[in-house]
Structures are given as structure tokens and as C-alpha cells.
Coordinates of C-alpha atoms in Angstrom, one line a residue:
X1 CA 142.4 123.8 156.2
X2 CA 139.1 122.8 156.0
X3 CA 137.5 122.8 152.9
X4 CA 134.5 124.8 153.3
X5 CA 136.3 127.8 155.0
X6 CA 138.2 129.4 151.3
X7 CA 136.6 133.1 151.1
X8 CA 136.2 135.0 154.8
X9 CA 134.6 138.6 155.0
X10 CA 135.1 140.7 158.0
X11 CA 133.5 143.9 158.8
X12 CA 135.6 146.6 161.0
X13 CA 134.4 150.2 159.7
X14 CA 135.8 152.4 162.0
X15 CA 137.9 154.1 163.7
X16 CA 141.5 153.6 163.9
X17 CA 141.7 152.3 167.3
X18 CA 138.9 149.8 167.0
X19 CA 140.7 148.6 163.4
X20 CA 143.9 148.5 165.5
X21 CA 142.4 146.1 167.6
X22 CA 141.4 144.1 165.1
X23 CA 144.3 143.0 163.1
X24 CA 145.5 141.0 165.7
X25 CA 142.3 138.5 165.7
X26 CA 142.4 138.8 161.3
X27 CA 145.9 137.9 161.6
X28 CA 144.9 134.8 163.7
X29 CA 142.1 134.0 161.2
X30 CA 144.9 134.2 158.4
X31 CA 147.9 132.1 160.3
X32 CA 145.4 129.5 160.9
X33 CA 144.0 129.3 157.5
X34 CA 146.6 130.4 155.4
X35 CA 144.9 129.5 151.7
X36 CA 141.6 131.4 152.8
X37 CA 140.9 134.7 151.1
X38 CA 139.7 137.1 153.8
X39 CA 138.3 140.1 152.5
X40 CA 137.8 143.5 154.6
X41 CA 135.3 145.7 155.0
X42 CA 136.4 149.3 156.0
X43 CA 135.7 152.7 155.7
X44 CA 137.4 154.3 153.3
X45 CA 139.3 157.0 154.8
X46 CA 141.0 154.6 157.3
X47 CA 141.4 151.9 154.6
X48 CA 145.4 152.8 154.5
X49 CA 145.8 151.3 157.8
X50 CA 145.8 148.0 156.0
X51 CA 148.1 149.0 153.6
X52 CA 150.7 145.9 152.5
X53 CA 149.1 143.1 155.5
X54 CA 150.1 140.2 154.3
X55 CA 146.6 138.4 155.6
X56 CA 144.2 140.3 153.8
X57 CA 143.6 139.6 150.4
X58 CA 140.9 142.2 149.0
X59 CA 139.7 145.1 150.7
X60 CA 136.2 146.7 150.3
X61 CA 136.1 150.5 151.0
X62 CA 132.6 152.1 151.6
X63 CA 132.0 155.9 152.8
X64 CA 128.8 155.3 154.9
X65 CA 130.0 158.2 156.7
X66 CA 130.0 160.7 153.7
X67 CA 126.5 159.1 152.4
X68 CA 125.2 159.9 155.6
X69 CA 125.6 163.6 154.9
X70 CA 124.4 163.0 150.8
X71 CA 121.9 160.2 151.5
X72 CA 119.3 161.8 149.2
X73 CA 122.0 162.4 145.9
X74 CA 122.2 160.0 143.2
X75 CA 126.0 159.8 143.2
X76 CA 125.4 158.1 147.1
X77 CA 122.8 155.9 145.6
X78 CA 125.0 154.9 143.1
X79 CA 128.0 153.9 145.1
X80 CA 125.5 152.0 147.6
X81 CA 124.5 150.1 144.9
X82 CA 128.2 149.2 143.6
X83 CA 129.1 148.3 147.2
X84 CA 126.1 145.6 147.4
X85 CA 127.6 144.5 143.8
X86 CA 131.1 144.1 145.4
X87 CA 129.6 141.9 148.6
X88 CA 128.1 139.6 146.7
X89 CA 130.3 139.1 144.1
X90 CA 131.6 136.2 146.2
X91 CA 130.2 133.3 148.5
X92 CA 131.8 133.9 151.8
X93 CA 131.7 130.9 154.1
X94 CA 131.7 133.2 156.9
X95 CA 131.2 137.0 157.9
X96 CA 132.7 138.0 160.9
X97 CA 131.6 141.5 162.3
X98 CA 133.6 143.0 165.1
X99 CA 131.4 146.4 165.2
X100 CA 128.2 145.2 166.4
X101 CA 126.1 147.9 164.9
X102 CA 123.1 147.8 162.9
X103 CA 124.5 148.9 160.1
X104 CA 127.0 146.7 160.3
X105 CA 125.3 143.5 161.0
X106 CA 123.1 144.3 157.9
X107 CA 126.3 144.2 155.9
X108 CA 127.3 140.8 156.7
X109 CA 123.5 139.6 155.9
X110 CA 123.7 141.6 152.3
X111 CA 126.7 139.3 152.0
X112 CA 124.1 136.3 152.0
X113 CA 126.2 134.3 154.3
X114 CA 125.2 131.4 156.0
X115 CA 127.7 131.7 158.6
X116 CA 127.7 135.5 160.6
X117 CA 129.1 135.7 163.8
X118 CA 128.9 138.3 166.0
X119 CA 129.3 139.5 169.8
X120 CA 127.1 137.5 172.6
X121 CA 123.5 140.3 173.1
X122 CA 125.6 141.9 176.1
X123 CA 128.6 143.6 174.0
X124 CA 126.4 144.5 171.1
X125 CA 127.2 148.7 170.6
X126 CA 123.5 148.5 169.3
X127 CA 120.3 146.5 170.5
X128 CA 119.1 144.4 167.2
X129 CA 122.5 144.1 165.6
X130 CA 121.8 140.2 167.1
X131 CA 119.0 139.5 164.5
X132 CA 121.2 139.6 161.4
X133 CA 123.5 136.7 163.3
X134 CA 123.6 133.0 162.9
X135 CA 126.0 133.0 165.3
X136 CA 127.0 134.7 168.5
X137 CA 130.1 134.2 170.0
X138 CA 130.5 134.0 174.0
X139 CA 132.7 137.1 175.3
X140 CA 134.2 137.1 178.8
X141 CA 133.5 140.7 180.5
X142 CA 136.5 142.3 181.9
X143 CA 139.1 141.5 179.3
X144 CA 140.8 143.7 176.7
X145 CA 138.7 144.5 173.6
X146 CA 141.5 142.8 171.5
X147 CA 140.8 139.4 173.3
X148 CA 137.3 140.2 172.8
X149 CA 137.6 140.3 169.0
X150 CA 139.5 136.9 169.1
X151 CA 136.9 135.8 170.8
X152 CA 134.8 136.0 167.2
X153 CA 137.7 134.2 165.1
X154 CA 137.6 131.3 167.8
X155 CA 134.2 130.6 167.0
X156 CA 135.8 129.5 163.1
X157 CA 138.9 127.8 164.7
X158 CA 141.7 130.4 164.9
X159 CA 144.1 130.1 168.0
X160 CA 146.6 133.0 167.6
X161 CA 150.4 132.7 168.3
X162 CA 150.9 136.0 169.2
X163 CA 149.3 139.2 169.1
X164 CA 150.0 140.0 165.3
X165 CA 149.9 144.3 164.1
X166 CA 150.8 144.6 160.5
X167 CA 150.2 148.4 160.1
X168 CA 152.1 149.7 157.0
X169 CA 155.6 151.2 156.5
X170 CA 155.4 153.6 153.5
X171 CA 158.8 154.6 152.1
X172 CA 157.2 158.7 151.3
X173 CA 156.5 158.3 155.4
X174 CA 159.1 157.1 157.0
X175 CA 161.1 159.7 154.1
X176 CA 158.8 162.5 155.9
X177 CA 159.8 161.3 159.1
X178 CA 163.1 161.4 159.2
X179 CA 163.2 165.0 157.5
X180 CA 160.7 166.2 160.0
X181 CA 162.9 164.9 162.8
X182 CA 166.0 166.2 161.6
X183 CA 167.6 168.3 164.4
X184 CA 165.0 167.5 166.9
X185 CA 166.6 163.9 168.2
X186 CA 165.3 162.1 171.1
X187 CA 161.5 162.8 171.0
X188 CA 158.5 161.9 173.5
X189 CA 155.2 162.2 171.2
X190 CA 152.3 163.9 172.2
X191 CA 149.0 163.5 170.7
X192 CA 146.4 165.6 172.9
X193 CA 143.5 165.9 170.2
X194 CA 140.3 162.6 170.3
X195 CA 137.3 162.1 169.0
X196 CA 135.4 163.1 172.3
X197 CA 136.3 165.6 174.1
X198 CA 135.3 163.6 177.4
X199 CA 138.7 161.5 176.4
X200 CA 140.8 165.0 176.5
X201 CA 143.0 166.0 179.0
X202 CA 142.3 170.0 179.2
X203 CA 145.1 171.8 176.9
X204 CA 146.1 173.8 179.7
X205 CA 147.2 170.6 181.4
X206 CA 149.3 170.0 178.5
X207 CA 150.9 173.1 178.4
X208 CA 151.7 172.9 181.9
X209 CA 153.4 169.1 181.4
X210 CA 155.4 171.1 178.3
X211 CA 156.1 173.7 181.2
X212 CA 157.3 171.0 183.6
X213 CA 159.3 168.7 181.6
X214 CA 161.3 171.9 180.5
X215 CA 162.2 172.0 184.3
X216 CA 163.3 168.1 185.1
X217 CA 166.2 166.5 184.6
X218 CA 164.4 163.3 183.8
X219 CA 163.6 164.4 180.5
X220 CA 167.1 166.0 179.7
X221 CA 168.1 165.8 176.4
X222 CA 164.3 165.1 174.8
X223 CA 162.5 166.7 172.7
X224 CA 158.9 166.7 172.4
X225 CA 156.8 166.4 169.6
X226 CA 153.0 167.1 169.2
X227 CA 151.3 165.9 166.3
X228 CA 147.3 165.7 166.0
X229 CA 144.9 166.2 162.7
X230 CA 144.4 169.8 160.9
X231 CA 141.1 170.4 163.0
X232 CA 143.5 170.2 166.2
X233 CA 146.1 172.3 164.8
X234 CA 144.8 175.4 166.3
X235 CA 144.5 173.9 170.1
X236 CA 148.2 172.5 169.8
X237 CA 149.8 175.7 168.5
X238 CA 148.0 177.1 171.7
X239 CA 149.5 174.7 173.9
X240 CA 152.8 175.0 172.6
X241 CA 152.1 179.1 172.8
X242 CA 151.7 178.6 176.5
X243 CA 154.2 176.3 177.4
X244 CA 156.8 178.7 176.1
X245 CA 159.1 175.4 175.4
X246 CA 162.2 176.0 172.8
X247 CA 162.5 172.2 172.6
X248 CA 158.5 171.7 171.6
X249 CA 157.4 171.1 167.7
X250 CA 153.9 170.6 166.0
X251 CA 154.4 167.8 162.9
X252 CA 151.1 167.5 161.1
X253 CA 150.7 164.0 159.8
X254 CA 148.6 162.1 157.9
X255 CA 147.6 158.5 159.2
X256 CA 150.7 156.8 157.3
X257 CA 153.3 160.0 158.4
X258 CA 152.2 159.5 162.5
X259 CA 153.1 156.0 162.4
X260 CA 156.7 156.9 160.9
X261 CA 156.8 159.1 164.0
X262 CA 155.3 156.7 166.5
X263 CA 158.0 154.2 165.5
X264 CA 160.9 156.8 166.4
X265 CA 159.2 158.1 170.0
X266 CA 160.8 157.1 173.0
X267 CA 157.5 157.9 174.5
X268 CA 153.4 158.2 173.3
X269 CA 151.2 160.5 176.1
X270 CA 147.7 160.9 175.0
X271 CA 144.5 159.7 175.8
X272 CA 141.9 156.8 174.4
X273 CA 142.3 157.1 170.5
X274 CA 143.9 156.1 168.0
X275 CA 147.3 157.6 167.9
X276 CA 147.4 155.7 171.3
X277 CA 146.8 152.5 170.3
X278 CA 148.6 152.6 167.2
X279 CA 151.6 154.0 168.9
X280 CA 150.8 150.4 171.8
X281 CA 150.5 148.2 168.6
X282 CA 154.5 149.7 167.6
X283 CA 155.6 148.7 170.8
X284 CA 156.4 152.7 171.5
X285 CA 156.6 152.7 175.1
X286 CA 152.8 154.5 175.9
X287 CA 151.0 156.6 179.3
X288 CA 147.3 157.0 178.4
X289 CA 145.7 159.4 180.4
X290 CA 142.1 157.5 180.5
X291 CA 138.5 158.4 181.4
X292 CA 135.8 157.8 180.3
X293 CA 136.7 154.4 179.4
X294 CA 137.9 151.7 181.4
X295 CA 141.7 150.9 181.6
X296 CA 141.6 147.1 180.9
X297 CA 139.2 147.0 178.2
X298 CA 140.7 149.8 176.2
X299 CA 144.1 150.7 177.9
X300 CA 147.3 149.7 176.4
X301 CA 148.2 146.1 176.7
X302 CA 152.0 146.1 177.8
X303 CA 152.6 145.4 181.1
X304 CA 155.0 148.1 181.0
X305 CA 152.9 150.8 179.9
X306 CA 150.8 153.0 182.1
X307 CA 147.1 154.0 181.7
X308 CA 146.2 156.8 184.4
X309 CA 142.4 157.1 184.9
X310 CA 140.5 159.5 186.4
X311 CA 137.9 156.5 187.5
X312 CA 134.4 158.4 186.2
X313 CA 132.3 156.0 185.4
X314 CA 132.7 154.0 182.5
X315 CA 131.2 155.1 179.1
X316 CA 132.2 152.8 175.9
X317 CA 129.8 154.8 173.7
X318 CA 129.0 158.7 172.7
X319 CA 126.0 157.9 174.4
X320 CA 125.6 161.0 177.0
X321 CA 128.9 161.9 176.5
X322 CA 130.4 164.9 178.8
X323 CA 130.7 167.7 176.8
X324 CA 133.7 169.3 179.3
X325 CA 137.7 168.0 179.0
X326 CA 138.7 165.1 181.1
X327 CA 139.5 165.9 185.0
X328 CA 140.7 163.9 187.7
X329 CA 144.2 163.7 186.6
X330 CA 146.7 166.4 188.0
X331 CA 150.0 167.5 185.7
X332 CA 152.1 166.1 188.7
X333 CA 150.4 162.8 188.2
X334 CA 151.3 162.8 184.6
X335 CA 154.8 164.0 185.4
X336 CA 155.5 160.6 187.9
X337 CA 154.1 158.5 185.3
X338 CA 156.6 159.4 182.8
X339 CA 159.0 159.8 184.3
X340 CA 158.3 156.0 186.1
X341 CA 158.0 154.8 182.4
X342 CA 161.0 156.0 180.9
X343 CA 163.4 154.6 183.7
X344 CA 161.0 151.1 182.6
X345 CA 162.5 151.5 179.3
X346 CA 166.0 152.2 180.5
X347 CA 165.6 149.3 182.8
X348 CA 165.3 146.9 179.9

């Protein structure tokens, strides 16, 4: 390892899908340099996603979402201040910062780096993020947003081995799990909440999959399980209401509870966010029903999986966001698609 590369930061705020596709290109950065200390920058409410990975040595929480909302008080002021303390108590050789937002870039210059790489002007998710760079690294367009993040640990000399997801295994989760589950058996999960609600199948369109899955033979003998924050419980207790489905359960879960259930799901159906992607990084066999965002950049990656997309045009961003569920994709769409993934499963 070379000498001058002992003390890495990287910045990856938010939000759990856009972490998830990040651990892969940290991991890379770690295998290659295995003495480095990498530290992480995260938001602190998703911070437990990097719970126990063995390539990340110190993690720096922030809450620039909950200063945003107390911006004026002295308690944010104060905890701004100790987060600048905690930056710079180190010389990094390098900041890496797979966001690409203002804010962000101005994080890895706080750091006092001379080394901060970023995305090439075209992927930046914010116009200026460039001037706080030293460095930006080249990204080929049409490739999946986890190859574009390795495109930034290239630029220091990491070459992964294989796509690396070290997301935690809690024993209180996978206890909650399996007492959850009791009863229920074979399960296909169903997370139908997101963070737009341009990235939502309508919930009548879930109730009627519920509907339908009661009725085929294909899904004999499996249970379904729909899981989704506390905000969403009300829409998914309406869905299940409508469905009329005996063999349908809500589990609430926190982040570490959803991956014990991920792990034990003979099938994930839900759209862009991060339950999806988590449930990809497991290797639970996933359908994404997709729109607005485009398939290959932000579907899952397994060959075997399925993204459905309604083919709007693409939108990476909030940015004029549709305020009115995702269309284009029918229930008998949906319907094939599992039923075409589970015989891929069986297959193997």
C-alpha cells in the first residue's frame, strides 16, 4: 500500500439506496488498501446500515436533515460546530464524495484535503458541487450507479473483486424475524411505500396483485408479507383491507428488522427505494416495478431479476417530480413477472 494513502474520508449522506450502492465501491477502496483507515460520512438516521462492515473504521454521523428544520437554534449551531471538529481532527489523503451536492462537496473541502474526487460536471446532482473538487473522475453514461461510484475509488487505485454488501446482521433482528414469521412460512415481501410518490405503484394495484395471487396456483403455498415505515402503515392496512387476502400480514420494521426479513423472502416486489435495493444487495430474488427512473442505472443488477418500467421519461432527481402514483404498469404485467421470476429461482 502506498504510503501516502493511510486515512480515507468518504461522504455518502443519504438515503439507503444510494448508501447501498456505495458499499460495494468502499469495500473495493478497503480490499485494496487493507491498512488504510476509511472514515464515513453519513446521516445519522441511516448510520446503522454500516453496522459491523469490516472496511470502515470510524463513522461520522451528522443530522443536516434535522438542522435544516432548527437552523436558527443554538443546539444546531453547536453540533455543526462539533461536526467540523470531528473532520478535521484528521489529515485525510483523500475525500471521496459519491453525492455530488453542494453540501456535500463543501464537506470534503472542510476536511482540508488535498485530494477530493468527485463525479465528471455531467453526473453532478447539483451545478457547482465541481468547484470544491481537485479531482473529477470520468463516468461512463449508461451503466449502473454502483459502477458509477467505483468509478470514484478507481481514480485512488481500487479494482474490486466482486461486488462487496456488508449490511449488518443484528442478533435482536434476525430474533424479531423469525418470531414475526412464525406461522406465516414461505413469504414473497412486499414493500409498496418510497420516497416519491412518482416511484409508487397505485395501492389499488397492489391490492389487486394481493387479489390475484390468492387466485394462482403459482404462488400456492406463499405467504405474503408487507412491510413499509410507520407513515405507510395506514396505506398498507388499506391495501391489505381491499385485497381481502387470509394469507397477507403487515410487519413493521425498523431498518435492521427489514433486512432480517429480506434475507428470509423468496421474493422482493416494490419499486425504486431502498427496501429494493437492499433486498438486490441480499441476493433475495427482486421485480422492481420502475418509473421514473431508468432500469439500468438504478434497477437491480442480477441478471435474474426483473425491473418492469413504465418508460416515462427519465427523472434521477425530485426535480418536477409528478405528484400522481406510477402508471403504465398493469397488475397482469406484475402477475407474469412473478410468476416468470420464481420458476428463475426454481430453475436454479
Amino acid at each position: 500500500m502506498p504510503a501516502t494513502l493511510r486515512n480515507v474520508l468518504v461522504i455518502r449522506l443519504s438515503s439507503i439506496g444510494d448508501i447501498v450502492h456505495a458499499l460495494p465501491a468502499v469495500s473495493a477502496l478497503g480490499e485494496t488498501y487493507p491498512e488504510a483507515e476509511i472514515t464515513w460520512v453519513i446521516e445519522r438516521r441511516y448510520a446503522v446500515l454500516l453496522d459491523g462492515n469490516p472496511f470502515v473504521r470510524r463513522i461520522i454521523p451528522l443530522d443536516t436533515l434535522g438542522w435544516r428544520k432548527r437552523f436558527a437554534s443554538v443546539q444546531t449551531l453547536r453540533e455543526i460546530a462539533a461536526a467540523i471538529r470531528a473532520l478535521r481532527e484528521r489529515r485525510y489523503d483523500a475525500v471521496i464524495d459519491f453525492q455530488g451536492l453542494i453540501k456535500t462537496a463543501l464537506i470534503s473541502w472542510t476536511c482540508r484535503s488535498r485530494r477530493r474526487i468527485g463525479y465528471a460536471k455531467f453526473i453532478h446532482r447539483e451545478p457547482g458541487a465541481g468547484l470544491f473538487y481537485t479531482e473529477e473522475a470520468p463516468v461512463a453514461e449508461g451503466i449502473h450507479v454502483i459502477r458509477e461510484n467505483l468509478a470514484l475509488v478507481e481514480q485512488l487505485g481500487a479494482r474490486p473483486s466482486t461486488w462487496r454488501f456488508p449490511l449488518p446482521r443484528n442478533a435482536n433482528d434476525e430474533q424479531y424475524a423469525e418470531s414475526r414469521l412464525s406461522g406465516i412460512g414461505d413469504f414473497i415481501l412486499i414493500s409498496p411505500g418510497g420516497g416519491w410518490i412518482a416511484k409508487r405503484w397505485p395501492p389499488d394495484s397492489y391490492a389487486a396483485l394481493l387479489a390475484r395471487m390468492k387466485q394462482r396456483r403459482e404462488f400456492a403455498g406463499l405467504a405474503i408479507v408487507l412491510t413499509g415505515s410507520p407513515a405507510e402503515e395506514p396505506a398498507i392496512r388499506k391495501i391489505l383491507e381491499t385485497a381481502g387476502s387470509q394469507r397477507a400480514y403487515y410487519i413493521p420494521a425498523t431498518l435492521g428488522q427489514y433486512i432480517a426479513l429480506a434475507r428470509r423472502a423468496r421474493l422482493f416486489i416494490g419499486g425504486d427505494t431502498g427496501p429494493m435495493h437492499l433486498a438486490a444487495a441480499m441476493g433475495t430474488p427482486v421485480l422492481a416495478i420502475m418509473g421514473p427512473t431508468d432500469t439500468v442505472r438504478n434497477g437491480p443488477f442480477s441478471l435474474d431479476d426483473i425491473a418492469l418500467s413504465n418508460h416515462a421519461p427519465v427523472n434521477h432527481t425530485r426535480r418536477g417530480k409528478s405528484s400522481e402514483f406510477l402508471q403504465g404498469i398493469s397488475v397482469d404485467e406484475v402477475v407474469a413477472a412473478a410468476e416468470q421470476r420464481l420458476a428463475r429461482t426454481h430453475a436454479h
